[in-house]
XYZ file of C-alpha atoms in Angstrom:
366
model
C -107.428 68.740 -28.490
C -107.403 69.958 -32.070
C -104.813 72.567 -32.914
C -105.322 74.979 -35.804
C -102.417 76.915 -37.254
C -104.230 80.034 -38.302
C -102.719 81.998 -41.129
C -104.775 85.224 -41.226
C -102.421 86.964 -43.640
C -101.117 83.845 -45.338
C -97.460 84.493 -46.297
C -97.515 88.268 -45.920
C -94.589 89.419 -43.820
C -92.636 92.548 -43.020
C -89.388 90.589 -43.078
C -87.584 88.702 -45.812
C -85.806 85.908 -44.039
C -83.454 84.064 -46.420
C -84.407 80.584 -45.128
C -88.209 81.107 -44.853
C -90.138 78.052 -45.964
C -92.846 80.378 -47.302
C -90.333 82.042 -49.724
C -91.578 79.987 -52.668
C -95.053 81.594 -52.154
C -93.810 85.172 -51.817
C -94.536 85.977 -55.467
C -98.197 86.032 -54.488
C -97.652 88.992 -52.240
C -96.466 91.052 -55.204
C -99.510 90.326 -57.241
C -102.102 90.025 -54.452
C -102.278 92.623 -51.752
C -105.494 91.144 -50.287
C -103.953 88.145 -48.504
C -105.958 88.821 -45.416
C -108.590 86.574 -43.915
C -112.083 88.036 -44.245
C -113.864 88.570 -40.977
C -116.907 86.695 -42.250
C -114.684 83.713 -43.103
C -113.150 83.840 -39.617
C -116.638 83.890 -38.042
C -117.776 81.014 -40.229
C -114.791 78.928 -39.177
C -115.203 79.507 -35.424
C -118.905 78.822 -35.732
C -118.169 75.511 -37.536
C -115.847 74.532 -34.667
C -118.847 74.591 -32.361
C -120.403 71.835 -34.436
C -117.567 69.381 -33.819
C -117.592 66.775 -31.112
C -114.189 67.978 -30.012
C -114.376 70.034 -26.788
C -110.938 71.707 -26.725
C -109.139 73.769 -29.324
C -105.833 75.551 -29.700
C -105.467 78.524 -32.039
C -101.926 79.197 -33.125
C -101.864 82.536 -35.061
C -99.093 82.267 -37.536
C -97.805 83.703 -40.765
C -96.123 85.257 -42.603
C -96.290 87.767 -39.762
C -99.746 87.380 -38.048
C -99.690 90.842 -36.443
C -100.109 92.396 -39.854
C -103.799 91.395 -39.575
C -104.167 94.185 -36.968
C -105.607 94.288 -33.460
C -109.164 94.788 -34.716
C -108.965 91.395 -36.439
C -107.935 89.647 -33.197
C -110.515 91.510 -31.188
C -113.096 90.038 -33.565
C -111.590 86.640 -33.268
C -111.769 86.494 -29.419
C -115.312 87.855 -29.730
C -116.352 85.025 -32.002
C -114.640 82.485 -29.756
C -116.602 83.743 -26.748
C -119.830 83.684 -28.683
C -119.600 80.331 -30.457
C -117.361 78.210 -28.178
C -119.363 78.451 -25.007
C -118.889 75.242 -22.967
C -115.667 74.434 -24.870
C -112.086 74.995 -23.873
C -109.736 76.954 -26.099
C -106.545 78.910 -25.905
C -104.719 81.329 -28.188
C -101.076 81.719 -28.960
C -99.284 83.780 -31.537
C -95.953 83.124 -33.255
C -94.511 86.477 -34.275
C -91.165 87.896 -35.449
C -91.566 90.408 -32.692
C -90.871 93.583 -34.742
C -94.412 95.002 -34.580
C -94.991 94.455 -30.832
C -95.701 97.658 -28.883
C -97.588 98.523 -25.742
C -100.983 98.245 -27.471
C -100.296 94.726 -28.610
C -98.862 93.696 -25.195
C -101.982 95.044 -23.459
C -104.247 93.110 -25.857
C -102.295 89.890 -25.333
C -102.420 90.260 -21.623
C -106.113 91.045 -21.499
C -106.952 87.994 -23.589
C -104.445 85.556 -22.093
C -102.537 84.971 -25.297
C -99.350 82.922 -25.156
C -96.510 84.534 -27.174
C -93.716 83.003 -29.202
C -91.068 85.141 -30.809
C -88.627 84.137 -33.589
C -85.055 84.918 -32.520
C -82.042 82.969 -33.705
C -79.468 84.134 -31.175
C -77.051 87.042 -30.788
C -77.163 89.936 -33.336
C -74.467 88.574 -35.669
C -76.181 85.214 -35.985
C -79.785 86.449 -36.040
C -79.165 89.162 -38.633
C -77.474 86.760 -41.035
C -80.824 85.488 -42.233
C -83.621 87.436 -40.539
C -83.700 90.610 -42.550
C -86.061 93.447 -43.313
C -86.882 94.482 -46.882
C -83.773 96.636 -47.326
C -81.477 93.826 -46.344
C -80.548 95.084 -42.906
C -80.963 92.916 -39.855
C -84.000 92.750 -37.637
C -82.320 91.951 -34.327
C -82.709 95.423 -32.650
C -86.427 95.597 -33.537
C -87.017 92.056 -32.206
C -85.245 92.679 -28.897
C -87.189 95.908 -28.434
C -90.457 93.915 -28.917
C -89.295 91.264 -26.389
C -88.508 93.970 -23.901
C -92.083 95.382 -24.263
C -93.407 91.881 -23.550
C -91.183 91.462 -20.499
C -92.274 94.819 -19.056
C -95.822 93.583 -19.324
C -95.119 90.362 -17.481
C -94.637 88.002 -20.369
C -91.934 85.345 -20.504
C -92.096 84.716 -24.284
C -91.246 81.396 -25.871
C -88.463 81.629 -28.404
C -88.227 79.772 -31.720
C -84.644 79.647 -32.834
C -83.909 78.349 -36.342
C -80.879 76.139 -36.420
C -79.051 76.651 -39.692
C -75.718 75.365 -41.007
C -74.077 78.454 -39.674
C -75.726 78.185 -36.301
C -74.104 74.766 -35.868
C -70.722 76.480 -35.841
C -71.799 78.912 -33.085
C -73.567 76.678 -30.567
C -71.819 78.069 -27.496
C -72.501 81.699 -28.498
C -76.182 80.836 -29.053
C -76.474 79.034 -25.732
C -74.683 81.803 -23.783
C -76.885 84.497 -25.420
C -80.181 82.942 -24.521
C -79.146 82.148 -20.955
C -77.700 85.617 -20.287
C -80.829 87.194 -21.844
C -83.121 85.319 -19.583
C -84.873 83.697 -22.522
C -85.032 80.076 -21.351
C -88.139 78.836 -23.079
C -86.560 77.639 -26.363
C -87.809 75.642 -29.324
C -84.803 74.758 -31.476
C -86.288 74.513 -34.953
C -84.151 72.593 -37.420
C -83.608 74.321 -40.829
C -83.778 72.091 -43.869
C -85.234 73.519 -47.022
C -84.818 72.643 -50.693
C -83.845 74.905 -53.628
C -84.133 73.523 -57.150
C -84.453 69.995 -55.830
C -81.433 70.187 -53.596
C -80.856 71.070 -49.985
C -80.316 74.852 -49.662
C -76.858 76.079 -48.715
C -78.114 77.313 -45.342
C -79.691 73.955 -44.416
C -78.069 72.112 -41.579
C -76.890 68.558 -42.251
C -78.025 65.704 -40.076
C -74.573 65.344 -38.631
C -74.368 69.104 -37.918
C -77.795 68.988 -36.283
C -76.766 66.047 -34.071
C -73.622 67.764 -32.945
C -75.461 71.006 -32.207
C -78.220 69.338 -30.172
C -75.815 67.193 -28.224
C -73.761 70.223 -27.243
C -76.905 72.130 -26.226
C -78.104 69.069 -24.196
C -74.777 68.910 -22.354
C -74.902 72.608 -21.543
C -78.531 72.271 -20.410
C -77.718 69.375 -18.074
C -74.678 71.197 -16.662
C -76.755 74.331 -16.022
C -79.370 72.338 -14.199
C -81.912 75.185 -14.167
C -85.555 74.064 -14.110
C -86.633 77.379 -15.649
C -84.715 76.572 -18.885
C -86.938 74.414 -21.116
C -85.696 73.374 -24.484
C -87.662 71.600 -27.168
C -87.333 69.038 -28.659
C -84.831 67.919 -25.913
C -87.380 68.192 -23.126
C -89.803 66.026 -25.077
C -87.073 63.423 -25.764
C -86.108 63.479 -22.057
C -89.661 62.777 -21.078
C -89.805 59.850 -23.399
C -86.448 58.477 -22.204
C -87.475 58.360 -18.574
C -90.852 56.654 -19.435
C -93.027 59.702 -19.701
C -95.111 60.910 -22.605
C -93.345 62.975 -25.237
C -94.900 66.433 -25.575
C -94.259 67.768 -29.117
C -96.679 66.919 -31.883
C -94.853 64.216 -33.884
C -93.252 62.635 -30.837
C -96.709 62.237 -29.341
C -97.971 60.763 -32.547
C -100.427 63.618 -32.958
C -99.644 64.922 -36.463
C -103.311 64.458 -37.454
C -104.377 66.764 -34.592
C -102.579 69.711 -36.200
C -104.379 71.432 -39.074
C -103.729 74.706 -40.825
C -106.232 77.270 -42.064
C -105.024 79.650 -44.770
C -106.451 83.138 -45.189
C -108.878 81.998 -47.983
C -110.470 79.134 -46.069
C -108.203 76.340 -47.420
C -107.643 73.620 -44.808
C -104.301 71.752 -44.799
C -102.452 69.146 -42.826
C -100.102 71.178 -40.652
C -98.742 74.695 -41.395
C -95.674 73.313 -43.156
C -97.752 71.884 -45.971
C -99.776 75.048 -46.757
C -99.652 75.706 -50.508
C -98.965 72.075 -51.391
C -102.182 70.828 -53.118
C -101.629 67.233 -52.117
C -102.118 68.212 -48.482
C -105.122 70.486 -49.103
C -108.140 68.864 -47.461
C -110.656 71.318 -48.848
C -112.159 74.722 -48.276
C -114.463 75.564 -45.275
C -116.526 77.943 -47.477
C -117.301 75.188 -49.847
C -117.853 72.369 -47.368
C -118.246 72.483 -43.605
C -115.294 71.765 -41.394
C -117.171 68.724 -40.020
C -117.643 67.280 -43.488
C -113.983 67.946 -44.392
C -112.825 66.036 -41.361
C -114.955 63.109 -42.430
C -113.886 63.235 -46.057
C -112.009 60.594 -48.010
C -109.250 63.017 -48.549
C -108.614 63.580 -44.794
C -108.959 59.895 -44.026
C -106.463 59.098 -46.766
C -104.003 61.601 -45.392
C -104.366 60.282 -41.836
C -103.830 56.762 -43.114
C -100.716 57.855 -44.994
C -99.316 59.500 -41.828
C -99.688 56.317 -39.839
C -98.478 54.069 -42.652
C -95.340 56.166 -42.931
C -94.368 55.161 -39.425
C -94.559 51.396 -39.870
C -90.963 51.051 -40.917
C -89.964 52.641 -37.615
C -91.838 50.210 -35.355
C -88.806 47.984 -34.861
C -86.572 50.931 -33.922
C -85.616 51.240 -30.266
C -86.566 54.904 -30.342
C -90.029 54.459 -31.975
C -91.986 55.462 -28.894
C -89.903 58.590 -28.401
C -89.605 60.206 -31.856
C -92.438 58.340 -33.687
C -90.726 58.641 -37.010
C -89.978 62.345 -36.676
C -91.707 65.350 -38.196
C -93.853 64.386 -41.169
C -92.596 67.395 -43.118
C -89.028 66.137 -42.981
C -90.123 62.802 -44.198
C -91.799 64.439 -47.142
C -88.865 66.644 -48.207
C -86.561 63.617 -48.141
C -88.463 61.866 -50.955
C -91.731 63.732 -51.615
C -93.664 60.982 -49.822
C -94.841 60.736 -46.242
C -93.410 57.206 -46.272
C -89.890 58.494 -46.916
C -87.333 58.067 -44.195
C -87.058 61.241 -42.095
C -84.150 63.444 -43.275
C -82.915 63.715 -39.654
C -83.424 60.030 -38.682
C -79.689 59.386 -38.199
C -79.254 62.579 -36.271
C -82.185 61.832 -33.926
C -80.801 58.400 -33.143
C -77.388 59.902 -32.310
C -78.962 62.536 -30.062
C -81.166 59.978 -28.248
C -78.278 57.580 -27.738
C -76.233 60.427 -26.174
C -79.121 61.520 -23.949
C -79.861 58.001 -22.795
C -76.236 57.441 -21.868
C -76.142 60.713 -19.937
C -79.353 59.954 -18.066
C -78.152 56.458 -17.161
C -74.900 57.848 -15.927
C -76.778 60.429 -13.844
C -79.050 57.788 -12.414
C -76.092 55.631 -11.482
C -74.452 58.548 -9.787
C -77.556 59.339 -7.760
C -78.025 55.688 -6.712
C -74.540 55.480 -5.274
C -74.797 58.648 -3.192
């Protein structure tokens, strides 16, 4: 399956989150109010997908805030998919900050079988510290209202929670909040961004990240609720018991995740949008099929794989696969750099392995 992180409004957003990795591109939004994907470009892209040998696609509608594109845009998108992708499998998901969700959006998502992910960092005090609207006030109440609309319409939205330096100090409060709110499908997204060449003050340290995740893992195991699913811990768990890790980098599938910006620029992954080194080309200048056969793309794929060679002798190689490519890049501006969270991941995996072995021993002696 090929996954496309679709950015129909590029970095346009109705929030101004302090830690946003798109913040270095926000200046464009002041100069350029037309950061919206043209319907003709969208049709061209989906038509070009039909020319690929690949038979299954995942569309992840992302931002900025993707709902700014409007329902008419997404109605056109699903129409193009139905027209051009006959005989192929595809699914749609949207990652939203949740503040624009209303009954009309919920009905559209339900009718068209969209999967929904909402960004929510925890209880109000923690969430509002960084996730703010333009006037500087927090967005928590608006997000929770959107989540409630989704729940009323039968959705159990996935949650992306950004783990900052401050969050590491409030791990129990974050865990208790999500469990009590019935929001058990969690993706704990590590926060590490640079400002002026140095790690930003809100970035979590590898040690802080390890401590946070270990505590969450222990709470998860103690709760023993199959409805609570936590990434990346679930993926690590699968790998530790001999299964196949599920998240992109753990499954060694970085090259299967591409990003399409509003203007037709194609990138390796959504985290690299705006970085010219990772721009593969533009679908309005060359077809998608030709871009995926280009020297630039082959070079990038080769660099991704080469970056993992140093990890092959590591006992955790088949579980983390060198970690997220982006966190290798920010640690030295090269894909071959050591992952910024390498030491943390090793510590987390050692703790998890020990806990699993202890559980296995306990079960075998019953």
